mmCIF file of C-alpha atoms in Angstrom:
data_model
loop_
_atom_site.group_PDB
_atom_site.id
_atom_site.type_symbol
_atom_site.label_atom_id
_atom_site.label_comp_id
_atom_site.label_asym_id
_atom_site.label_seq_id
_atom_site.Cartn_x
_atom_site.Cartn_y
_atom_site.Cartn_z
ATOM 1 C CA MET A 908 -0.859 -23.444 -18.725
ATOM 2 C CA LYS A 909 -2.622 -21.615 -21.560
ATOM 3 C CA VAL A 910 -1.183 -18.422 -23.040
ATOM 4 C CA ASP A 911 -4.260 -16.417 -22.008
ATOM 5 C CA ASP A 912 -3.766 -17.530 -18.402
ATOM 6 C CA LEU A 913 0.011 -17.237 -18.224
ATOM 7 C CA ILE A 914 0.479 -13.747 -19.676
ATOM 8 C CA PRO A 915 -1.602 -11.914 -16.998
ATOM 9 C CA ASP A 916 0.326 -13.777 -14.274
ATOM 10 C CA LEU A 917 3.688 -12.924 -15.851
ATOM 11 C CA PHE A 918 2.596 -9.333 -16.389
ATOM 12 C CA ARG A 919 1.872 -8.955 -12.670
ATOM 13 C CA THR A 920 5.206 -10.440 -11.580
ATOM 14 C CA GLU A 921 7.607 -9.455 -14.381
ATOM 15 C CA TYR A 922 6.360 -6.101 -15.713
ATOM 16 C CA ARG A 923 7.350 -4.362 -12.485
ATOM 17 C CA LYS A 924 10.843 -5.892 -12.664
ATOM 18 C CA ILE A 925 11.415 -4.950 -16.296
ATOM 19 C CA ILE A 926 10.095 -1.416 -15.931
ATOM 20 C CA SER A 927 12.101 -0.719 -12.754
ATOM 21 C CA VAL A 928 15.341 -1.723 -14.481
ATOM 22 C CA LEU A 929 14.474 0.220 -17.659
ATOM 23 C CA CYS A 930 13.420 3.310 -15.714
ATOM 24 C CA LYS A 931 16.702 3.240 -13.839
ATOM 25 C CA ARG A 932 18.524 2.864 -17.173
ATOM 26 C CA PHE A 933 16.701 5.714 -18.961
ATOM 27 C CA GLY A 934 16.028 7.990 -15.970
ATOM 28 C CA PHE A 935 12.919 10.079 -15.335
ATOM 29 C CA ASP A 936 13.656 12.170 -18.433
ATOM 30 C CA HIS A 937 12.561 9.252 -20.597
ATOM 31 C CA ILE A 938 10.380 7.195 -18.293
ATOM 32 C CA GLU A 939 7.670 6.925 -20.974
ATOM 33 C CA ILE A 940 10.180 5.113 -23.207
ATOM 34 C CA ALA A 941 10.714 2.532 -20.470
ATOM 35 C CA GLU A 942 6.941 2.110 -20.049
ATOM 36 C CA ASP A 943 6.447 1.687 -23.805
ATOM 37 C CA ILE A 944 9.206 -0.918 -24.095
ATOM 38 C CA ALA A 945 7.860 -2.899 -21.129
ATOM 39 C CA SER A 946 4.309 -2.811 -22.510
ATOM 40 C CA GLU A 947 5.428 -3.721 -26.035
ATOM 41 C CA THR A 948 7.346 -6.698 -24.634
ATOM 42 C CA PHE A 949 4.124 -8.241 -23.324
ATOM 43 C CA LEU A 950 2.210 -7.348 -26.474
ATOM 44 C CA THR A 951 4.858 -9.171 -28.513
ATOM 45 C CA ALA A 952 4.588 -12.157 -26.160
ATOM 46 C CA ALA A 953 0.813 -12.314 -26.568
ATOM 47 C CA GLN A 954 1.095 -12.221 -30.365
ATOM 48 C CA THR A 955 4.051 -14.616 -30.705
ATOM 49 C CA TRP A 956 3.010 -17.156 -28.112
ATOM 50 C CA GLY A 957 -0.520 -17.181 -29.469
ATOM 51 C CA LEU A 958 0.838 -18.302 -32.838
ATOM 52 C CA ASN A 959 3.856 -20.421 -31.903
ATOM 53 C CA GLY A 960 2.981 -21.655 -28.435
ATOM 54 C CA LEU A 961 4.793 -21.067 -25.163
ATOM 55 C CA PRO A 962 8.602 -20.934 -25.153
ATOM 56 C CA ASP A 963 10.530 -23.277 -22.870
ATOM 57 C CA HIS A 964 11.476 -20.444 -20.521
ATOM 58 C CA PRO A 965 8.815 -17.697 -20.739
ATOM 59 C CA LYS A 966 10.451 -15.353 -18.212
ATOM 60 C CA ALA A 967 13.857 -15.522 -19.908
ATOM 61 C CA TRP A 968 12.100 -14.979 -23.265
ATOM 62 C CA LEU A 969 10.486 -11.787 -21.937
ATOM 63 C CA TYR A 970 13.792 -10.488 -20.573
ATOM 64 C CA GLY A 971 15.513 -11.145 -23.897
ATOM 65 C CA VAL A 972 12.814 -9.318 -25.864
ATOM 66 C CA ALA A 973 12.890 -6.357 -23.456
ATOM 67 C CA LYS A 974 16.673 -6.065 -23.841
ATOM 68 C CA ASN A 975 16.468 -6.221 -27.637
ATOM 69 C CA LYS A 976 13.683 -3.644 -27.795
ATOM 70 C CA ALA A 977 15.708 -1.290 -25.619
ATOM 71 C CA LYS A 978 18.754 -1.723 -27.891
ATOM 72 C CA ASN A 979 16.675 -1.259 -31.023
ATOM 73 C CA TYR A 980 15.096 1.876 -29.645
ATOM 74 C CA LEU A 981 18.452 3.549 -29.103
ATOM 75 C CA HIS A 982 19.907 2.514 -32.449
ATOM 76 C CA ARG A 983 17.088 2.583 -34.962
ATOM 77 C CA ASP A 984 16.023 6.219 -35.001
ATOM 78 C CA SER A 985 18.861 8.573 -35.829
ATOM 79 C CA ILE A 986 16.539 11.589 -35.950
ATOM 80 C CA LEU A 987 15.365 10.892 -32.405
ATOM 81 C CA ARG A 988 18.890 10.375 -31.138
ATOM 82 C CA ASN A 989 20.515 13.301 -32.943
ATOM 83 C CA LYS A 990 17.819 15.962 -32.834
ATOM 84 C CA ILE A 991 15.045 15.227 -30.376
ATOM 85 C CA LEU A 992 17.085 13.476 -27.677
ATOM 86 C CA PRO A 993 20.717 14.359 -28.460
ATOM 87 C CA GLU A 994 21.790 13.399 -24.949
ATOM 88 C CA LEU A 995 21.090 9.761 -25.853
ATOM 89 C CA LYS A 996 23.556 9.833 -28.731
ATOM 90 C CA LYS A 997 26.559 9.143 -26.553
ATOM 91 C CA ASP A 998 24.497 6.726 -24.495
ATOM 92 C CA SER A 999 23.554 4.689 -27.556
ATOM 93 C CA ALA A 1000 27.145 4.459 -28.733
ATOM 94 C CA ASP A 1001 28.244 2.512 -25.674
ATOM 95 C CA PHE A 1002 24.966 0.694 -25.104
ATOM 96 C CA SER A 1003 26.381 -2.690 -26.047
ATOM 97 C CA GLU A 1004 29.012 -2.342 -23.329
ATOM 98 C CA ARG A 1005 26.343 -1.518 -20.749
ATOM 99 C CA GLU A 1006 23.824 -4.307 -21.240
ATOM 100 C CA ILE A 1007 20.426 -4.101 -19.575
ATOM 101 C CA ASP A 1008 20.929 -6.116 -16.395
ATOM 102 C CA LEU A 1009 17.862 -8.156 -15.453
ATOM 103 C CA SER A 1010 19.613 -10.245 -12.815
ATOM 104 C CA ASN A 1011 17.722 -10.754 -9.553
ATOM 105 C CA GLN A 1012 20.154 -8.537 -7.671
ATOM 106 C CA ASN A 1013 19.870 -5.622 -10.111
ATOM 107 C CA ILE A 1014 16.080 -5.948 -10.192
ATOM 108 C CA GLU A 1015 15.902 -5.635 -6.393
ATOM 109 C CA ASP A 1016 18.448 -2.797 -6.387
ATOM 110 C CA SER A 1017 16.459 -0.973 -9.090
ATOM 111 C CA GLN A 1018 13.177 -1.372 -7.217
ATOM 112 C CA LEU A 1019 14.770 -0.141 -4.003
ATOM 113 C CA GLN A 1020 16.204 2.918 -5.767
ATOM 114 C CA MET A 1021 12.884 3.580 -7.502
ATOM 115 C CA MET A 1022 11.132 3.520 -4.131
ATOM 116 C CA PHE A 1023 13.215 6.433 -2.904
ATOM 117 C CA ALA A 1024 12.846 8.226 -6.251
ATOM 118 C CA VAL A 1025 9.036 8.006 -6.568
ATOM 119 C CA CYS A 1026 8.632 8.909 -2.890
ATOM 120 C CA HIS A 1027 10.387 12.210 -3.451
ATOM 121 C CA PRO A 1028 8.799 14.956 -1.301
ATOM 122 C CA SER A 1029 8.251 17.186 -4.350
ATOM 123 C CA ILE A 1030 5.167 15.174 -5.404
ATOM 124 C CA SER A 1031 1.938 14.502 -3.515
ATOM 125 C CA LYS A 1032 1.244 11.343 -1.514
ATOM 126 C CA GLU A 1033 -1.453 10.330 -3.991
ATOM 127 C CA ALA A 1034 1.035 10.673 -6.854
ATOM 128 C CA GLN A 1035 3.652 8.703 -4.906
ATOM 129 C CA ILE A 1036 1.178 5.867 -4.393
ATOM 130 C CA GLY A 1037 0.071 6.017 -8.031
ATOM 131 C CA LEU A 1038 3.637 5.822 -9.360
ATOM 132 C CA SER A 1039 4.454 3.057 -6.879
ATOM 133 C CA LEU A 1040 1.477 1.067 -8.111
ATOM 134 C CA ARG A 1041 2.440 1.597 -11.753
ATOM 135 C CA ILE A 1042 6.224 1.210 -11.674
ATOM 136 C CA LEU A 1043 6.928 -0.849 -8.585
ATOM 137 C CA CYS A 1044 3.840 -3.064 -8.514
ATOM 138 C CA GLY A 1045 2.969 -3.413 -12.209
ATOM 139 C CA PHE A 1046 -0.657 -2.282 -11.868
ATOM 140 C CA GLY A 1047 -2.452 -1.105 -14.978
ATOM 141 C CA ILE A 1048 -4.066 2.316 -15.225
ATOM 142 C CA GLU A 1049 -7.560 0.808 -14.920
ATOM 143 C CA GLU A 1050 -6.571 -1.044 -11.741
ATOM 144 C CA ILE A 1051 -5.094 2.130 -10.226
ATOM 145 C CA ALA A 1052 -8.263 4.040 -11.136
ATOM 146 C CA ASP A 1053 -10.330 1.312 -9.466
ATOM 147 C CA ALA A 1054 -8.192 1.469 -6.327
ATOM 148 C CA PHE A 1055 -8.686 5.247 -6.093
ATOM 149 C CA LEU A 1056 -12.371 5.021 -7.098
ATOM 150 C CA THR A 1057 -11.790 7.368 -10.023
ATOM 151 C CA ASN A 1058 -11.314 7.157 -13.805
ATOM 152 C CA LYS A 1059 -8.366 6.446 -16.108
ATOM 153 C CA GLU A 1060 -8.162 10.046 -17.331
ATOM 154 C CA THR A 1061 -7.684 11.358 -13.798
ATOM 155 C CA ILE A 1062 -4.967 8.795 -13.058
ATOM 156 C CA ASN A 1063 -3.152 9.473 -16.346
ATOM 157 C CA LYS A 1064 -3.112 13.208 -15.616
ATOM 158 C CA ARG A 1065 -1.932 12.639 -12.048
ATOM 159 C CA LEU A 1066 0.924 10.399 -13.131
ATOM 160 C CA PHE A 1067 1.899 12.740 -15.998
ATOM 161 C CA ARG A 1068 2.152 15.705 -13.611
ATOM 162 C CA ALA A 1069 4.170 13.640 -11.133
ATOM 163 C CA LYS A 1070 6.663 12.570 -13.799
ATOM 164 C CA GLU A 1071 7.025 16.154 -14.996
ATOM 165 C CA LYS A 1072 7.721 17.289 -11.451
ATOM 166 C CA LEU A 1073 10.358 14.607 -10.913
ATOM 167 C CA ARG A 1074 11.988 15.608 -14.217
ATOM 168 C CA ASN A 1075 11.965 19.295 -13.315
ATOM 169 C CA GLU A 1076 13.452 18.534 -9.905
ATOM 170 C CA ASN A 1077 16.152 16.435 -11.640
ATOM 171 C CA VAL A 1078 15.493 13.541 -9.267
ATOM 172 C CA LYS A 1079 18.068 10.786 -9.671
ATOM 173 C CA ILE A 1080 17.128 7.107 -9.572
ATOM 174 C CA GLU A 1081 19.696 5.959 -7.078
ATOM 175 C CA LEU A 1082 19.934 4.964 -3.446
ATOM 176 C CA PRO A 1083 20.636 8.142 -1.477
ATOM 177 C CA ASP A 1084 23.607 8.446 0.850
ATOM 178 C CA PRO A 1085 23.118 7.222 4.456
ATOM 179 C CA VAL A 1086 22.168 10.661 5.765
ATOM 180 C CA GLU A 1087 19.538 11.191 3.067
ATOM 181 C CA ILE A 1088 18.216 7.662 3.547
ATOM 182 C CA GLU A 1089 17.467 8.571 7.156
ATOM 183 C CA GLU A 1090 15.865 11.847 6.067
ATOM 184 C CA ARG A 1091 13.633 10.272 3.412
ATOM 185 C CA LEU A 1092 12.927 6.852 4.908
ATOM 186 C CA ASP A 1093 9.871 8.108 6.795
ATOM 187 C CA SER A 1094 8.388 9.362 3.523
ATOM 188 C CA VAL A 1095 9.074 6.004 1.844
ATOM 189 C CA LEU A 1096 7.533 4.069 4.740
ATOM 190 C CA THR A 1097 4.525 6.357 4.868
ATOM 191 C CA THR A 1098 3.905 5.793 1.150
ATOM 192 C CA VAL A 1099 4.262 2.020 1.565
ATOM 193 C CA TYR A 1100 1.781 2.084 4.471
ATOM 194 C CA LEU A 1101 -0.645 4.274 2.523
ATOM 195 C CA LEU A 1102 -0.421 1.731 -0.295
ATOM 196 C CA PHE A 1103 -1.184 -1.036 2.195
ATOM 197 C CA SER A 1104 -4.094 0.931 3.664
ATOM 198 C CA GLU A 1105 -5.480 1.644 0.197
ATOM 199 C CA GLY A 1106 -5.936 -2.110 -0.047
ATOM 200 C CA PHE A 1107 -6.816 -2.988 3.530
ATOM 201 C CA TYR A 1108 -9.428 -0.275 4.009
ATOM 202 C CA SER A 1109 -10.481 -0.012 0.363
ATOM 203 C CA THR A 1110 -14.122 0.725 -0.423
ATOM 204 C CA SER A 1111 -13.739 -0.982 -3.801
ATOM 205 C CA ARG A 1112 -15.778 -4.160 -4.134
ATOM 206 C CA ASN A 1113 -12.894 -5.797 -5.993
ATOM 207 C CA THR A 1114 -11.632 -7.909 -3.077
ATOM 208 C CA THR A 1115 -8.870 -9.542 -5.120
ATOM 209 C CA LEU A 1116 -7.561 -6.141 -6.171
ATOM 210 C CA HIS A 1117 -7.425 -4.530 -2.766
ATOM 211 C CA LYS A 1118 -5.841 -7.565 -1.092
ATOM 212 C CA GLY A 1119 -3.283 -7.448 -3.918
ATOM 213 C CA LEU A 1120 -2.468 -3.830 -3.035
ATOM 214 C CA SER A 1121 -1.756 -4.789 0.563
ATOM 215 C CA LEU A 1122 0.433 -7.717 -0.468
ATOM 216 C CA GLU A 1123 2.408 -5.456 -2.829
ATOM 217 C CA ALA A 1124 3.077 -3.057 0.057
ATOM 218 C CA ILE A 1125 4.380 -5.956 2.151
ATOM 219 C CA ARG A 1126 6.603 -7.025 -0.755
ATOM 220 C CA LEU A 1127 8.096 -3.536 -1.100
ATOM 221 C CA CYS A 1128 8.702 -3.261 2.643
ATOM 222 C CA THR A 1129 10.389 -6.682 2.564
ATOM 223 C CA ILE A 1130 12.857 -5.326 -0.039
ATOM 224 C CA LEU A 1131 13.697 -2.515 2.402
ATOM 225 C CA ALA A 1132 14.126 -4.969 5.281
ATOM 226 C CA GLU A 1133 16.413 -7.247 3.267
ATOM 227 C CA ASN A 1134 18.802 -4.487 2.189
ATOM 228 C CA PRO A 1135 21.504 -3.663 4.773
ATOM 229 C CA ASN A 1136 21.309 0.054 3.937
ATOM 230 C CA THR A 1137 17.600 0.265 4.756
ATOM 231 C CA ASN A 1138 17.123 -2.550 7.280
ATOM 232 C CA LYS A 1139 16.167 -0.179 10.084
ATOM 233 C CA PRO A 1140 14.041 -0.843 13.201
ATOM 234 C CA GLN A 1141 11.144 1.251 11.870
ATOM 235 C CA VAL A 1142 11.157 -0.752 8.615
ATOM 236 C CA ASN A 1143 10.758 -3.994 10.545
ATOM 237 C CA ALA A 1144 8.100 -2.376 12.738
ATOM 238 C CA LEU A 1145 6.047 -1.411 9.671
ATOM 239 C CA LEU A 1146 6.492 -4.886 8.222
ATOM 240 C CA ALA A 1147 5.259 -6.390 11.509
ATOM 241 C CA LEU A 1148 2.289 -4.012 11.546
ATOM 242 C CA MET A 1149 1.203 -4.985 8.034
ATOM 243 C CA CYS A 1150 1.639 -8.703 8.741
ATOM 244 C CA PHE A 1151 -0.579 -8.448 11.824
ATOM 245 C CA HIS A 1152 -3.219 -6.510 9.905
ATOM 246 C CA ILE A 1153 -3.342 -8.799 6.891
ATOM 247 C CA SER A 1154 -3.610 -11.846 9.153
ATOM 248 C CA ARG A 1155 -7.212 -10.759 9.807
ATOM 249 C CA PHE A 1156 -8.021 -9.847 6.196
ATOM 250 C CA GLU A 1157 -10.364 -12.784 5.489
ATOM 251 C CA ALA A 1158 -12.358 -12.124 8.673
ATOM 252 C CA ARG A 1159 -13.063 -8.428 8.054
ATOM 253 C CA LEU A 1160 -15.870 -8.795 5.488
ATOM 254 C CA ASP A 1161 -18.863 -11.092 5.273
ATOM 255 C CA GLU A 1162 -19.942 -12.946 2.128
ATOM 256 C CA THR A 1163 -21.827 -9.874 0.868
ATOM 257 C CA GLY A 1164 -18.813 -7.583 1.312
ATOM 258 C CA GLU A 1165 -20.149 -5.840 4.433
ATOM 259 C CA PRO A 1166 -17.593 -4.983 7.158
ATOM 260 C CA ILE A 1167 -17.469 -7.091 10.316
ATOM 261 C CA LEU A 1168 -16.494 -5.307 13.527
ATOM 262 C CA TYR A 1169 -13.381 -6.550 15.302
ATOM 263 C CA GLY A 1170 -15.310 -8.017 18.235
ATOM 264 C CA GLU A 1171 -17.600 -9.973 15.905
ATOM 265 C CA GLN A 1172 -14.917 -11.489 13.659
ATOM 266 C CA ASN A 1173 -14.502 -15.248 13.346
ATOM 267 C CA THR A 1174 -11.065 -15.701 14.913
ATOM 268 C CA ASN A 1175 -10.715 -19.081 13.206
ATOM 269 C CA LEU A 1176 -10.255 -17.122 9.961
ATOM 270 C CA TRP A 1177 -7.226 -15.269 11.322
ATOM 271 C CA ASN A 1178 -4.064 -16.454 9.572
ATOM 272 C CA SER A 1179 -1.549 -17.840 12.092
ATOM 273 C CA GLU A 1180 1.332 -17.779 9.587
ATOM 274 C CA TRP A 1181 0.991 -14.041 9.048
ATOM 275 C CA ILE A 1182 0.760 -13.531 12.819
ATOM 276 C CA ALA A 1183 3.987 -15.506 13.299
ATOM 277 C CA LYS A 1184 5.713 -13.395 10.629
ATOM 278 C CA GLY A 1185 4.510 -10.254 12.392
ATOM 279 C CA GLU A 1186 5.963 -11.458 15.698
ATOM 280 C CA PHE A 1187 9.281 -12.196 13.975
ATOM 281 C CA PHE A 1188 9.582 -8.718 12.477
ATOM 282 C CA LEU A 1189 8.344 -7.045 15.665
ATOM 283 C CA HIS A 1190 11.197 -8.767 17.518
ATOM 284 C CA ARG A 1191 13.661 -7.519 14.876
ATOM 285 C CA ALA A 1192 12.269 -3.997 15.319
ATOM 286 C CA THR A 1193 13.387 -3.820 18.951
ATOM 287 C CA GLY A 1194 16.987 -2.894 18.032
ATOM 288 C CA GLY A 1195 17.985 0.742 18.378
ATOM 289 C CA ASN A 1196 16.895 3.480 20.769
ATOM 290 C CA GLN A 1197 14.084 5.120 18.794
ATOM 291 C CA VAL A 1198 10.423 4.194 19.180
ATOM 292 C CA SER A 1199 8.548 5.204 16.019
ATOM 293 C CA LYS A 1200 4.822 5.421 15.412
ATOM 294 C CA PHE A 1201 5.150 2.149 13.505
ATOM 295 C CA HIS A 1202 6.515 0.431 16.634
ATOM 296 C CA LEU A 1203 3.513 1.557 18.635
ATOM 297 C CA GLU A 1204 0.988 0.705 15.927
ATOM 298 C CA ALA A 1205 2.616 -2.701 15.469
ATOM 299 C CA GLY A 1206 2.303 -3.293 19.207
ATOM 300 C CA ILE A 1207 -1.388 -2.378 19.060
ATOM 301 C CA ALA A 1208 -1.896 -4.638 16.054
ATOM 302 C CA TYR A 1209 -0.114 -7.467 17.904
ATOM 303 C CA TRP A 1210 -2.581 -7.278 20.786
ATOM 304 C CA HIS A 1211 -5.435 -7.331 18.290
ATOM 305 C CA THR A 1212 -4.211 -10.754 17.128
ATOM 306 C CA ARG A 1213 -4.631 -12.093 20.683
ATOM 307 C CA LYS A 1214 -7.949 -13.916 20.790
ATOM 308 C CA GLU A 1215 -8.587 -13.449 24.511
ATOM 309 C CA ASN A 1216 -10.851 -10.511 25.431
ATOM 310 C CA THR A 1217 -9.397 -9.531 28.801
ATOM 311 C CA LYS A 1218 -8.896 -6.202 30.540
ATOM 312 C CA GLU A 1219 -5.158 -6.878 30.595
ATOM 313 C CA LYS A 1220 -5.153 -7.047 26.793
ATOM 314 C CA TRP A 1221 -7.039 -3.759 26.482
ATOM 315 C CA ARG A 1222 -4.879 -2.067 29.125
ATOM 316 C CA ASN A 1223 -1.857 -2.805 26.948
ATOM 317 C CA VAL A 1224 -3.673 -1.463 23.869
ATOM 318 C CA LEU A 1225 -4.704 1.708 25.734
ATOM 319 C CA ARG A 1226 -1.185 2.249 27.063
ATOM 320 C CA LEU A 1227 0.203 2.042 23.522
ATOM 321 C CA TYR A 1228 -2.448 4.461 22.210
ATOM 322 C CA ASP A 1229 -1.648 6.909 25.028
ATOM 323 C CA HIS A 1230 1.976 6.859 23.875
ATOM 324 C CA LEU A 1231 1.024 7.061 20.179
ATOM 325 C CA VAL A 1232 -1.038 10.252 20.576
ATOM 326 C CA THR A 1233 2.063 12.015 21.918
ATOM 327 C CA ILE A 1234 3.767 11.311 18.556
ATOM 328 C CA GLU A 1235 0.901 11.579 16.077
ATOM 329 C CA THR A 1236 -2.802 12.321 16.305
ATOM 330 C CA SER A 1237 -5.552 11.710 13.789
ATOM 331 C CA PRO A 1238 -9.281 11.088 14.071
ATOM 332 C CA VAL A 1239 -8.727 7.353 13.498
ATOM 333 C CA ILE A 1240 -6.113 7.113 16.265
ATOM 334 C CA LEU A 1241 -8.208 9.132 18.729
ATOM 335 C CA LEU A 1242 -11.384 7.146 18.045
ATOM 336 C CA ASN A 1243 -9.584 3.802 18.297
ATOM 337 C CA ARG A 1244 -8.059 4.928 21.599
ATOM 338 C CA ILE A 1245 -11.531 5.694 22.952
ATOM 339 C CA PHE A 1246 -12.734 2.231 21.929
ATOM 340 C CA ALA A 1247 -9.856 0.738 23.961
ATOM 341 C CA LEU A 1248 -10.696 3.111 26.812
ATOM 342 C CA SER A 1249 -14.266 1.760 26.884
ATOM 343 C CA LYS A 1250 -12.897 -1.758 27.339
ATOM 344 C CA VAL A 1251 -10.758 -0.694 30.297
ATOM 345 C CA ARG A 1252 -12.765 2.023 32.103
ATOM 346 C CA GLY A 1253 -16.271 1.496 30.848
ATOM 347 C CA LYS A 1254 -18.590 3.024 28.263
ATOM 348 C CA GLU A 1255 -19.630 6.086 30.315
ATOM 349 C CA GLU A 1256 -16.095 7.498 30.557
ATOM 350 C CA ALA A 1257 -15.462 6.655 26.908
ATOM 351 C CA ILE A 1258 -18.631 8.509 25.853
ATOM 352 C CA ARG A 1259 -17.564 11.621 27.781
ATOM 353 C CA GLU A 1260 -14.180 11.651 26.032
ATOM 354 C CA ALA A 1261 -15.698 10.907 22.635
ATOM 355 C CA GLU A 1262 -18.267 13.697 22.821
ATOM 356 C CA ASN A 1263 -15.485 16.183 23.578
ATOM 357 C CA LEU A 1264 -13.927 15.404 20.183
ATOM 358 C CA ARG A 1265 -16.915 16.634 18.138
ATOM 359 C CA PHE A 1266 -15.881 15.122 14.802
ATOM 360 C CA GLU A 1267 -19.167 16.236 13.254
ATOM 361 C CA ASP A 1268 -18.326 15.182 9.688
ATOM 362 C CA ASN A 1269 -16.749 11.830 10.563
ATOM 363 C CA ARG A 1270 -18.980 8.785 10.168
ATOM 364 C CA TYR A 1271 -16.662 6.686 12.347
ATOM 365 C CA PHE A 1272 -17.191 9.158 15.192
ATOM 366 C CA PHE A 1273 -20.933 8.538 15.081
ATOM 367 C CA LEU A 1274 -20.479 4.799 14.574
ATOM 368 C CA LEU A 1275 -18.355 4.668 17.733
ATOM 369 C CA LEU A 1276 -20.924 6.662 19.722
ATOM 370 C CA GLY A 1277 -23.661 4.391 18.403
ATOM 371 C CA GLU A 1278 -21.764 1.355 19.680
ATOM 372 C CA LEU A 1279 -20.958 2.969 23.037
ATOM 373 C CA TYR A 1280 -24.554 4.011 23.712
ATOM 374 C CA THR A 1281 -25.869 0.519 22.882
ATOM 375 C CA THR A 1282 -27.432 -1.006 26.046
ATOM 376 C CA LEU A 1283 -27.008 2.322 27.867
ATOM 377 C CA ASP A 1284 -29.410 4.465 25.823
ATOM 378 C CA ASP A 1285 -30.747 2.783 22.701
ATOM 379 C CA LYS A 1286 -32.487 5.963 21.521
ATOM 380 C CA GLN A 1287 -29.200 7.880 21.548
ATOM 381 C CA SER A 1288 -27.515 4.896 19.934
ATOM 382 C CA GLU A 1289 -29.999 4.933 17.058
ATOM 383 C CA LEU A 1290 -29.613 8.706 16.562
ATOM 384 C CA HIS A 1291 -25.853 8.309 16.202
ATOM 385 C CA PHE A 1292 -26.209 5.358 13.833
ATOM 386 C CA GLN A 1293 -28.638 7.406 11.720
ATOM 387 C CA LYS A 1294 -26.089 10.224 11.526
ATOM 388 C CA ALA A 1295 -23.382 7.739 10.545
ATOM 389 C CA LEU A 1296 -25.730 6.355 7.881
ATOM 390 C CA SER A 1297 -26.178 9.828 6.371
ATOM 391 C CA LEU A 1298 -22.394 10.259 6.144
ATOM 392 C CA SER A 1299 -21.631 6.755 4.852
ATOM 393 C CA LYS A 1300 -20.091 6.511 1.373
ATOM 394 C CA THR A 1301 -20.563 2.887 0.329
ATOM 395 C CA GLN A 1302 -23.581 0.650 -0.025
ATOM 396 C CA SER A 1303 -22.004 -2.178 1.984
ATOM 397 C CA GLU A 1304 -21.373 0.168 4.908
ATOM 398 C CA LYS A 1305 -24.925 1.552 4.683
ATOM 399 C CA ASN A 1306 -26.292 -2.002 4.795
ATOM 400 C CA SER A 1307 -24.190 -2.781 7.872
ATOM 401 C CA ILE A 1308 -25.422 0.325 9.710
ATOM 402 C CA ARG A 1309 -29.058 -0.379 8.823
ATOM 403 C CA LYS A 1310 -28.693 -3.832 10.381
ATOM 404 C CA LYS A 1311 -27.509 -2.201 13.616
ATOM 405 C CA ILE A 1312 -30.519 0.125 13.590
ATOM 406 C CA ASP A 1313 -32.880 -2.794 12.949
ATOM 407 C CA LEU A 1314 -31.382 -4.667 15.913
ATOM 408 C CA LEU A 1315 -31.958 -1.672 18.173
ATOM 409 C CA ARG A 1316 -35.595 -1.560 17.074
ATOM 410 C CA GLY A 1317 -35.984 -5.232 17.873
#
């Protein structure tokens, strides 16, 4: 493999490992140092390998350079150690006895601890996702900006403020005690799921990027599931949910990037391996006495991987939604419940319930009504699709809605 091809691949897989270990070593007080060392490691690789060719063991070479750069940083600048960062003086003296540990076990432990640290409730959900993408997933600032449909300056400011907040709160990079794990696990899982959703429902046209976001969320949740301290039923339920969702990833968009409704998807494109993984983790999630929102959503997602379109299937989906709305309500949950209701009790009853919601600024509300009125009252259907079109935010979605309007007009 050529240097120009290998370095981006190694950056995606190894940067996140190096920076998690270095961040744990330096703490949030000096997180920028860890980021600089990790970035400089790959810059050195690009320069050296470009001249001398690839080393025999590129990953081990990167780890060795990262360790040496960390050592050099602590030892080379006496002014920095003695005046600017005096607290590192003692640290640097015994650095050789406490070598940077880039073993597989310490990498996983560091990433797990970082998950709980960056998901601290003192910073916003957007900042938690941004830091997770940067530190835990190895995404560059431009990629994060693309995922959030914003610019690099905005992301840099957001991450800077988040780091400052974590420093001011004196957040430790460590796995909390069992009681605090229970208290903060929901926040960690919510951030992981938001990261997944940022990819799965992304309006970015960069398909490779937003599928990558979803896969990174699955990877992080797998770390939680594999650690005995965090292998909880709700963790396995979330992992099952994401596996079921991503099994239909390739069927959700057509070749032009326009969304394909669930009922119109090519089920041959659904990935049976991901579905099987989802079933495995859903079975593991059945331990314990608590039913979380992730259990219910995973159950709903499971039924959506069943190819048959029967009333029995939709009765199960509706039953799960009826339970879910007693735990958590959102426009998406309520609208999806009404879609299931239409499959069980008919469009007329679903329309009555939908119109009581009055989500006047929600394009999905009008899209649902447009679908429900189709064949019952095409004029009403078109009016709702036109309203959804006016609220739509992306060109691909606008194109999809216009096609529906054209079909109604014959």
